[in-house]
Amino acid sequence: MYLCRIINKDMIKYIKRKLKRRAVKRQLLKLKSLYDYNDPGTLADINTCMFICRNAIKHKTTNFELTPISLERVIENTKLGIFIVLDDRKITVINHVCYYSNIPMSDRDWKKLITMYDNKVQEVRKGKIRLMKSQVEYSLEKLKNKVVTKIKTPTE
């Protein structure tokens, strides 16, 4: 009976300590995210760059590219004359007149922008797949016959 009380007291102390540590860790994370902001400096206004980037993503004639090794996200819009590179929490905006390079962003803004980019790329990809599926007019048998006739009659 006495041994159970000691174990229970130790277990209660352990649980209280764990809860206190978790609360402190949560508060520290809140403080870190509150002060996690990089000053863009005098090079360019971060809000203007984000506005340009968001509108370029929403635009209909925008081309999207993703480099697999460096994970750079590229937004190209020839109609607007804008070329944007998103890389490692930094935006690079290029057009025929000016060039703004390596404009730093906060974690929160970066996540929003990347999520918006990824969702738009996913939407475009699904649209292309739907378009390809809707244009299917041959069955497998017709394709097989077409391939067989091409093989039998060599083209010169």
Short mmCIF file of N, CA and C in Angstrom, two decimals:
data_model
loop_
_atom_site.label_atom_id
_atom_site.label_comp_id
_atom_site.label_asym_id
_atom_site.label_seq_id
_atom_site.Cartn_x
_atom_site.Cartn_y
_atom_site.Cartn_z
N MET A 1 0.83 -1.19 0.00
CA MET A 1 0.00 0.00 0.00
C MET A 1 0.87 1.26 0.00
N TYR A 2 1.89 1.24 0.80
CA TYR A 2 2.79 2.38 0.89
C TYR A 2 3.54 2.58 -0.44
N LEU A 3 3.94 1.50 -1.06
CA LEU A 3 4.65 1.56 -2.33
C LEU A 3 3.78 2.18 -3.43
N CYS A 4 2.51 1.91 -3.45
CA CYS A 4 1.59 2.48 -4.45
C CYS A 4 1.49 4.00 -4.29
N ARG A 5 1.49 4.49 -3.06
CA ARG A 5 1.42 5.93 -2.83
C ARG A 5 2.68 6.62 -3.36
N ILE A 6 3.83 6.01 -3.14
CA ILE A 6 5.08 6.60 -3.62
C ILE A 6 5.09 6.64 -5.14
N ILE A 7 4.68 5.56 -5.76
CA ILE A 7 4.65 5.51 -7.22
C ILE A 7 3.65 6.52 -7.77
N ASN A 8 2.49 6.63 -7.12
CA ASN A 8 1.49 7.59 -7.57
C ASN A 8 1.99 9.02 -7.42
N LYS A 9 2.68 9.32 -6.31
CA LYS A 9 3.21 10.67 -6.10
C LYS A 9 4.27 10.99 -7.16
N ASP A 10 5.12 10.01 -7.42
CA ASP A 10 6.15 10.23 -8.45
C ASP A 10 5.52 10.41 -9.82
N MET A 11 4.51 9.63 -10.11
CA MET A 11 3.83 9.73 -11.39
C MET A 11 3.12 11.08 -11.53
N ILE A 12 2.51 11.55 -10.48
CA ILE A 12 1.84 12.86 -10.51
C ILE A 12 2.86 13.96 -10.74
N LYS A 13 4.02 13.89 -10.04
CA LYS A 13 5.08 14.87 -10.25
C LYS A 13 5.55 14.87 -11.70
N TYR A 14 5.72 13.67 -12.25
CA TYR A 14 6.19 13.53 -13.62
C TYR A 14 5.19 14.15 -14.60
N ILE A 15 3.92 13.88 -14.41
CA ILE A 15 2.90 14.42 -15.30
C ILE A 15 2.83 15.94 -15.19
N LYS A 16 2.90 16.48 -13.97
CA LYS A 16 2.88 17.93 -13.79
C LYS A 16 4.08 18.57 -14.49
N ARG A 17 5.24 17.98 -14.32
CA ARG A 17 6.44 18.51 -14.95
C ARG A 17 6.31 18.51 -16.47
N LYS A 18 5.79 17.42 -17.02
CA LYS A 18 5.59 17.34 -18.46
C LYS A 18 4.64 18.42 -18.96
N LEU A 19 3.53 18.62 -18.24
CA LEU A 19 2.56 19.64 -18.64
C LEU A 19 3.15 21.05 -18.58
N LYS A 20 3.95 21.31 -17.54
CA LYS A 20 4.58 22.63 -17.42
C LYS A 20 5.57 22.85 -18.57
N ARG A 21 6.36 21.82 -18.88
CA ARG A 21 7.32 21.96 -19.98
C ARG A 21 6.62 22.18 -21.31
N ARG A 22 5.53 21.48 -21.51
CA ARG A 22 4.77 21.66 -22.75
C ARG A 22 4.21 23.07 -22.85
N ALA A 23 3.70 23.62 -21.73
CA ALA A 23 3.15 24.98 -21.73
C ALA A 23 4.25 26.01 -22.02
N VAL A 24 5.41 25.82 -21.42
CA VAL A 24 6.52 26.75 -21.65
C VAL A 24 6.97 26.68 -23.10
N LYS A 25 7.08 25.47 -23.65
CA LYS A 25 7.49 25.31 -25.05
C LYS A 25 6.50 25.98 -25.99
N ARG A 26 5.21 25.86 -25.70
CA ARG A 26 4.18 26.48 -26.52
C ARG A 26 4.31 28.00 -26.48
N GLN A 27 4.56 28.56 -25.30
CA GLN A 27 4.73 30.01 -25.18
C GLN A 27 5.96 30.50 -25.94
N LEU A 28 7.05 29.73 -25.85
CA LEU A 28 8.26 30.11 -26.58
C LEU A 28 8.05 30.08 -28.09
N LEU A 29 7.30 29.10 -28.58
CA LEU A 29 7.01 29.04 -30.00
C LEU A 29 6.15 30.21 -30.45
N LYS A 30 5.22 30.63 -29.60
CA LYS A 30 4.39 31.79 -29.93
C LYS A 30 5.26 33.04 -30.02
N LEU A 31 6.19 33.21 -29.09
CA LEU A 31 7.06 34.37 -29.11
C LEU A 31 7.96 34.34 -30.35
N LYS A 32 8.46 33.17 -30.70
CA LYS A 32 9.33 33.07 -31.86
C LYS A 32 8.58 33.45 -33.14
N SER A 33 7.36 32.95 -33.29
CA SER A 33 6.59 33.28 -34.49
C SER A 33 6.16 34.75 -34.50
N LEU A 34 6.01 35.34 -33.31
CA LEU A 34 5.63 36.75 -33.23
C LEU A 34 6.76 37.65 -33.72
N TYR A 35 7.99 37.31 -33.37
CA TYR A 35 9.14 38.13 -33.74
C TYR A 35 9.87 37.61 -34.97
N ASP A 36 9.34 36.64 -35.65
CA ASP A 36 9.98 36.08 -36.84
C ASP A 36 9.63 36.94 -38.05
N TYR A 37 10.35 37.99 -38.23
CA TYR A 37 10.12 38.87 -39.36
C TYR A 37 11.45 39.45 -39.81
N ASN A 38 11.72 39.40 -41.08
CA ASN A 38 12.93 39.97 -41.65
C ASN A 38 12.59 41.28 -42.32
N ASP A 39 13.36 42.30 -42.05
CA ASP A 39 13.15 43.59 -42.67
C ASP A 39 13.64 43.54 -44.11
N PRO A 40 12.77 43.86 -45.08
CA PRO A 40 13.20 43.78 -46.47
C PRO A 40 14.22 44.83 -46.85
N GLY A 41 14.42 45.81 -46.01
CA GLY A 41 15.43 46.83 -46.31
C GLY A 41 14.90 47.86 -47.28
N THR A 42 15.82 48.59 -47.87
CA THR A 42 15.43 49.68 -48.76
C THR A 42 15.30 49.21 -50.21
N LEU A 43 15.59 47.93 -50.46
CA LEU A 43 15.57 47.45 -51.83
C LEU A 43 14.16 47.48 -52.43
N ALA A 44 13.19 46.99 -51.71
CA ALA A 44 11.81 46.97 -52.21
C ALA A 44 10.85 46.77 -51.07
N ASP A 45 9.62 47.09 -51.31
CA ASP A 45 8.57 46.91 -50.31
C ASP A 45 8.05 45.48 -50.39
N ILE A 46 8.08 44.77 -49.28
CA ILE A 46 7.68 43.36 -49.26
C ILE A 46 6.20 43.21 -49.62
N ASN A 47 5.37 44.14 -49.19
CA ASN A 47 3.94 44.03 -49.50
C ASN A 47 3.68 44.20 -50.99
N THR A 48 4.41 45.09 -51.63
CA THR A 48 4.26 45.28 -53.07
C THR A 48 4.69 44.03 -53.82
N CYS A 49 5.80 43.43 -53.40
CA CYS A 49 6.27 42.21 -54.06
C CYS A 49 5.29 41.06 -53.87
N MET A 50 4.74 40.94 -52.67
CA MET A 50 3.75 39.89 -52.44
C MET A 50 2.49 40.14 -53.26
N PHE A 51 2.08 41.39 -53.40
CA PHE A 51 0.91 41.73 -54.21
C PHE A 51 1.15 41.34 -55.67
N ILE A 52 2.33 41.67 -56.19
CA ILE A 52 2.67 41.31 -57.57
C ILE A 52 2.67 39.80 -57.75
N CYS A 53 3.26 39.11 -56.79
CA CYS A 53 3.36 37.66 -56.87
C CYS A 53 1.98 36.99 -56.81
N ARG A 54 1.13 37.43 -55.89
CA ARG A 54 -0.22 36.86 -55.77
C ARG A 54 -1.02 37.08 -57.05
N ASN A 55 -0.93 38.29 -57.61
CA ASN A 55 -1.69 38.57 -58.83
C ASN A 55 -1.13 37.81 -60.02
N ALA A 56 0.17 37.60 -60.06
CA ALA A 56 0.75 36.81 -61.15
C ALA A 56 0.29 35.36 -61.05
N ILE A 57 0.17 34.84 -59.83
CA ILE A 57 -0.31 33.47 -59.65
C ILE A 57 -1.76 33.35 -60.09
N LYS A 58 -2.57 34.34 -59.79
CA LYS A 58 -3.99 34.29 -60.13
C LYS A 58 -4.26 34.53 -61.62
N HIS A 59 -3.31 35.12 -62.33
CA HIS A 59 -3.52 35.50 -63.73
C HIS A 59 -3.68 34.26 -64.61
N LYS A 60 -4.50 34.37 -65.64
CA LYS A 60 -4.83 33.21 -66.49
C LYS A 60 -3.67 32.75 -67.37
N THR A 61 -2.85 33.67 -67.83
CA THR A 61 -1.80 33.31 -68.79
C THR A 61 -0.45 33.03 -68.14
N THR A 62 -0.45 32.70 -66.88
CA THR A 62 0.80 32.46 -66.16
C THR A 62 1.29 31.03 -66.37
N ASN A 63 2.59 30.89 -66.58
CA ASN A 63 3.23 29.58 -66.67
C ASN A 63 3.96 29.30 -65.37
N PHE A 64 3.84 28.08 -64.86
CA PHE A 64 4.46 27.69 -63.60
C PHE A 64 5.51 26.63 -63.85
N GLU A 65 6.64 26.76 -63.17
CA GLU A 65 7.69 25.76 -63.24
C GLU A 65 8.21 25.50 -61.83
N LEU A 66 8.64 24.27 -61.61
CA LEU A 66 9.21 23.89 -60.32
C LEU A 66 10.49 23.12 -60.60
N THR A 67 11.60 23.62 -60.09
CA THR A 67 12.86 22.91 -60.30
C THR A 67 12.99 21.85 -59.21
N PRO A 68 13.17 20.60 -59.61
CA PRO A 68 13.12 19.51 -58.63
C PRO A 68 14.31 19.47 -57.66
N ILE A 69 15.48 19.89 -58.08
CA ILE A 69 16.64 19.78 -57.21
C ILE A 69 16.72 20.95 -56.23
N SER A 70 16.60 22.17 -56.73
CA SER A 70 16.74 23.34 -55.87
C SER A 70 15.42 23.79 -55.25
N LEU A 71 14.31 23.21 -55.69
CA LEU A 71 12.96 23.54 -55.21
C LEU A 71 12.61 25.02 -55.41
N GLU A 72 13.17 25.63 -56.44
CA GLU A 72 12.77 26.98 -56.79
C GLU A 72 11.43 26.92 -57.51
N ARG A 73 10.58 27.84 -57.20
CA ARG A 73 9.30 27.94 -57.89
C ARG A 73 9.37 29.15 -58.81
N VAL A 74 9.06 28.95 -60.07
CA VAL A 74 9.19 30.01 -61.07
C VAL A 74 7.80 30.34 -61.60
N ILE A 75 7.51 31.64 -61.66
CA ILE A 75 6.25 32.14 -62.20
C ILE A 75 6.61 33.04 -63.37
N GLU A 76 6.10 32.70 -64.55
CA GLU A 76 6.42 33.48 -65.74
C GLU A 76 5.12 33.91 -66.41
N ASN A 77 5.00 35.20 -66.62
CA ASN A 77 3.83 35.74 -67.30
C ASN A 77 4.30 36.71 -68.37
N THR A 78 4.24 36.27 -69.62
CA THR A 78 4.73 37.11 -70.72
C THR A 78 3.78 38.26 -71.02
N LYS A 79 2.50 38.08 -70.76
CA LYS A 79 1.53 39.15 -71.02
C LYS A 79 1.78 40.33 -70.09
N LEU A 80 2.05 40.03 -68.82
CA LEU A 80 2.36 41.09 -67.86
C LEU A 80 3.83 41.49 -67.90
N GLY A 81 4.66 40.70 -68.52
CA GLY A 81 6.08 41.00 -68.61
C GLY A 81 6.79 40.78 -67.28
N ILE A 82 6.37 39.76 -66.52
CA ILE A 82 6.92 39.51 -65.19
C ILE A 82 7.50 38.11 -65.12
N PHE A 83 8.62 38.00 -64.45
CA PHE A 83 9.27 36.73 -64.19
C PHE A 83 9.61 36.73 -62.70
N ILE A 84 9.05 35.78 -61.94
CA ILE A 84 9.22 35.75 -60.48
C ILE A 84 9.82 34.41 -60.08
N VAL A 85 10.81 34.46 -59.19
CA VAL A 85 11.43 33.26 -58.66
C VAL A 85 11.22 33.25 -57.15
N LEU A 86 10.66 32.15 -56.64
CA LEU A 86 10.46 31.97 -55.20
C LEU A 86 11.46 30.91 -54.74
N ASP A 87 12.36 31.29 -53.83
CA ASP A 87 13.39 30.37 -53.40
C ASP A 87 13.81 30.68 -51.97
N ASP A 88 13.67 29.70 -51.10
CA ASP A 88 14.17 29.78 -49.73
C ASP A 88 13.75 31.06 -49.01
N ARG A 89 12.44 31.27 -48.94
CA ARG A 89 11.84 32.41 -48.25
C ARG A 89 12.25 33.75 -48.84
N LYS A 90 12.58 33.76 -50.12
CA LYS A 90 12.96 35.01 -50.78
C LYS A 90 12.26 35.09 -52.14
N ILE A 91 11.89 36.32 -52.51
CA ILE A 91 11.25 36.57 -53.79
C ILE A 91 12.23 37.35 -54.68
N THR A 92 12.28 36.97 -55.93
CA THR A 92 13.02 37.74 -56.93
C THR A 92 12.04 38.10 -58.03
N VAL A 93 11.83 39.41 -58.23
CA VAL A 93 10.89 39.91 -59.23
C VAL A 93 11.70 40.55 -60.36
N ILE A 94 11.43 40.11 -61.59
CA ILE A 94 12.17 40.62 -62.74
C ILE A 94 11.17 41.02 -63.82
N ASN A 95 11.36 42.21 -64.38
CA ASN A 95 10.67 42.57 -65.62
C ASN A 95 11.68 43.28 -66.50
N HIS A 96 11.24 43.80 -67.64
CA HIS A 96 12.19 44.37 -68.59
C HIS A 96 12.81 45.69 -68.12
N VAL A 97 12.26 46.29 -67.06
CA VAL A 97 12.77 47.58 -66.60
C VAL A 97 13.56 47.45 -65.29
N CYS A 98 13.03 46.69 -64.33
CA CYS A 98 13.68 46.63 -63.02
C CYS A 98 13.86 45.20 -62.55
N TYR A 99 14.70 45.06 -61.54
CA TYR A 99 15.06 43.75 -61.00
C TYR A 99 15.18 43.88 -59.48
N TYR A 100 14.32 43.19 -58.77
CA TYR A 100 14.37 43.17 -57.31
C TYR A 100 14.78 41.78 -56.89
N SER A 101 15.88 41.67 -56.18
CA SER A 101 16.44 40.36 -55.90
C SER A 101 16.46 40.06 -54.41
N ASN A 102 16.18 38.79 -54.08
CA ASN A 102 16.31 38.24 -52.72
C ASN A 102 15.61 39.09 -51.67
N ILE A 103 14.35 39.33 -51.87
CA ILE A 103 13.57 40.08 -50.89
C ILE A 103 13.07 39.09 -49.85
N PRO A 104 13.52 39.19 -48.59
CA PRO A 104 13.19 38.19 -47.57
C PRO A 104 11.74 38.29 -47.12
N MET A 105 11.20 37.15 -46.69
CA MET A 105 9.83 37.08 -46.22
C MET A 105 9.79 36.40 -44.86
N SER A 106 8.72 36.64 -44.11
CA SER A 106 8.53 35.94 -42.85
C SER A 106 8.02 34.53 -43.14
N ASP A 107 8.12 33.66 -42.15
CA ASP A 107 7.66 32.28 -42.33
C ASP A 107 6.17 32.23 -42.69
N ARG A 108 5.41 33.06 -42.03
CA ARG A 108 3.95 33.08 -42.25
C ARG A 108 3.62 33.47 -43.69
N ASP A 109 4.24 34.54 -44.18
CA ASP A 109 3.99 34.99 -45.55
C ASP A 109 4.49 33.96 -46.56
N TRP A 110 5.63 33.35 -46.27
CA TRP A 110 6.20 32.34 -47.17
C TRP A 110 5.26 31.15 -47.30
N LYS A 111 4.74 30.67 -46.17
CA LYS A 111 3.83 29.53 -46.21
C LYS A 111 2.56 29.86 -46.99
N LYS A 112 2.03 31.06 -46.80
CA LYS A 112 0.82 31.47 -47.54
C LYS A 112 1.08 31.47 -49.04
N LEU A 113 2.21 32.06 -49.43
CA LEU A 113 2.52 32.18 -50.84
C LEU A 113 2.79 30.82 -51.49
N ILE A 114 3.51 29.98 -50.79
CA ILE A 114 3.83 28.65 -51.32
C ILE A 114 2.56 27.80 -51.43
N THR A 115 1.69 27.90 -50.44
CA THR A 115 0.42 27.17 -50.49
C THR A 115 -0.42 27.64 -51.67
N MET A 116 -0.46 28.95 -51.88
CA MET A 116 -1.20 29.50 -53.01
C MET A 116 -0.61 29.00 -54.34
N TYR A 117 0.70 29.01 -54.44
CA TYR A 117 1.38 28.54 -55.66
C TYR A 117 1.09 27.06 -55.90
N ASP A 118 1.26 26.24 -54.85
CA ASP A 118 1.05 24.80 -54.99
C ASP A 118 -0.39 24.47 -55.37
N ASN A 119 -1.35 25.16 -54.75
CA ASN A 119 -2.76 24.92 -55.08
C ASN A 119 -3.06 25.29 -56.53
N LYS A 120 -2.49 26.39 -57.02
CA LYS A 120 -2.72 26.81 -58.40
C LYS A 120 -2.10 25.81 -59.37
N VAL A 121 -0.88 25.33 -59.07
CA VAL A 121 -0.24 24.34 -59.94
C VAL A 121 -1.06 23.06 -59.97
N GLN A 122 -1.56 22.64 -58.81
CA GLN A 122 -2.39 21.44 -58.73
C GLN A 122 -3.67 21.61 -59.54
N GLU A 123 -4.27 22.78 -59.46
CA GLU A 123 -5.50 23.07 -60.21
C GLU A 123 -5.24 23.03 -61.73
N VAL A 124 -4.13 23.61 -62.16
CA VAL A 124 -3.78 23.61 -63.58
C VAL A 124 -3.51 22.18 -64.06
N ARG A 125 -2.81 21.40 -63.23
CA ARG A 125 -2.49 20.02 -63.59
C ARG A 125 -3.76 19.19 -63.74
N LYS A 126 -4.68 19.33 -62.80
CA LYS A 126 -5.95 18.59 -62.88
C LYS A 126 -6.75 19.01 -64.10
N GLY A 127 -6.72 20.30 -64.43
CA GLY A 127 -7.42 20.78 -65.62
C GLY A 127 -6.86 20.17 -66.89
N LYS A 128 -5.53 20.06 -66.96
CA LYS A 128 -4.90 19.45 -68.14
C LYS A 128 -5.26 17.97 -68.24
N ILE A 129 -5.28 17.28 -67.13
CA ILE A 129 -5.66 15.85 -67.13
C ILE A 129 -7.10 15.69 -67.59
N ARG A 130 -7.99 16.53 -67.08
CA ARG A 130 -9.39 16.49 -67.50
C ARG A 130 -9.52 16.74 -69.01
N LEU A 131 -8.75 17.72 -69.51
CA LEU A 131 -8.78 18.04 -70.93
C LEU A 131 -8.29 16.86 -71.76
N MET A 132 -7.22 16.21 -71.33
CA MET A 132 -6.71 15.05 -72.06
C MET A 132 -7.72 13.91 -72.07
N LYS A 133 -8.36 13.68 -70.94
CA LYS A 133 -9.35 12.60 -70.86
C LYS A 133 -10.57 12.89 -71.70
N SER A 134 -10.94 14.16 -71.81
CA SER A 134 -12.13 14.51 -72.59
C SER A 134 -11.88 14.40 -74.09
N GLN A 135 -10.63 14.45 -74.51
CA GLN A 135 -10.32 14.40 -75.94
C GLN A 135 -10.02 12.98 -76.45
N VAL A 136 -10.22 12.00 -75.60
CA VAL A 136 -9.97 10.62 -76.02
C VAL A 136 -11.08 10.19 -76.97
N GLU A 137 -10.70 9.79 -78.17
CA GLU A 137 -11.70 9.35 -79.14
C GLU A 137 -11.42 7.96 -79.67
N TYR A 138 -10.29 7.41 -79.35
CA TYR A 138 -9.95 6.08 -79.83
C TYR A 138 -10.04 5.06 -78.69
N SER A 139 -10.52 3.90 -79.04
CA SER A 139 -10.47 2.81 -78.07
C SER A 139 -9.14 2.11 -78.24
N LEU A 140 -8.83 1.20 -77.36
CA LEU A 140 -7.56 0.47 -77.44
C LEU A 140 -7.48 -0.36 -78.72
N GLU A 141 -8.59 -0.92 -79.15
CA GLU A 141 -8.59 -1.70 -80.38
C GLU A 141 -8.25 -0.83 -81.58
N LYS A 142 -8.83 0.36 -81.67
CA LYS A 142 -8.53 1.25 -82.79
C LYS A 142 -7.07 1.67 -82.78
N LEU A 143 -6.53 1.94 -81.59
CA LEU A 143 -5.12 2.29 -81.50
C LEU A 143 -4.24 1.12 -81.91
N LYS A 144 -4.62 -0.08 -81.52
CA LYS A 144 -3.86 -1.27 -81.89
C LYS A 144 -3.86 -1.46 -83.39
N ASN A 145 -5.03 -1.32 -84.03
CA ASN A 145 -5.13 -1.45 -85.49
C ASN A 145 -4.31 -0.38 -86.20
N LYS A 146 -4.32 0.83 -85.66
CA LYS A 146 -3.56 1.92 -86.25
C LYS A 146 -2.07 1.64 -86.18
N VAL A 147 -1.60 1.13 -85.04
CA VAL A 147 -0.19 0.79 -84.88
C VAL A 147 0.20 -0.34 -85.80
N VAL A 148 -0.66 -1.35 -85.92
CA VAL A 148 -0.36 -2.50 -86.77
C VAL A 148 -0.26 -2.06 -88.23
N THR A 149 -1.18 -1.21 -88.69
CA THR A 149 -1.13 -0.76 -90.09
C THR A 149 0.10 0.10 -90.34
N LYS A 150 0.53 0.88 -89.38
CA LYS A 150 1.74 1.70 -89.52
C LYS A 150 2.97 0.81 -89.63
N ILE A 151 2.99 -0.28 -88.89
CA ILE A 151 4.14 -1.20 -88.92
C ILE A 151 4.19 -1.94 -90.25
N LYS A 152 3.02 -2.33 -90.76
CA LYS A 152 2.98 -3.11 -92.03
C LYS A 152 3.35 -2.25 -93.23
N THR A 153 2.94 -1.00 -93.23
CA THR A 153 3.24 -0.12 -94.36
C THR A 153 4.33 0.87 -93.93
N PRO A 154 5.56 0.61 -94.31
CA PRO A 154 6.64 1.52 -93.93
C PRO A 154 6.52 2.84 -94.69
N THR A 155 6.80 3.91 -94.00
CA THR A 155 6.74 5.23 -94.62
C THR A 155 8.11 5.58 -95.17
N GLU A 156 8.13 6.26 -96.30
CA GLU A 156 9.40 6.62 -96.92
C GLU A 156 9.58 8.10 -96.92
#
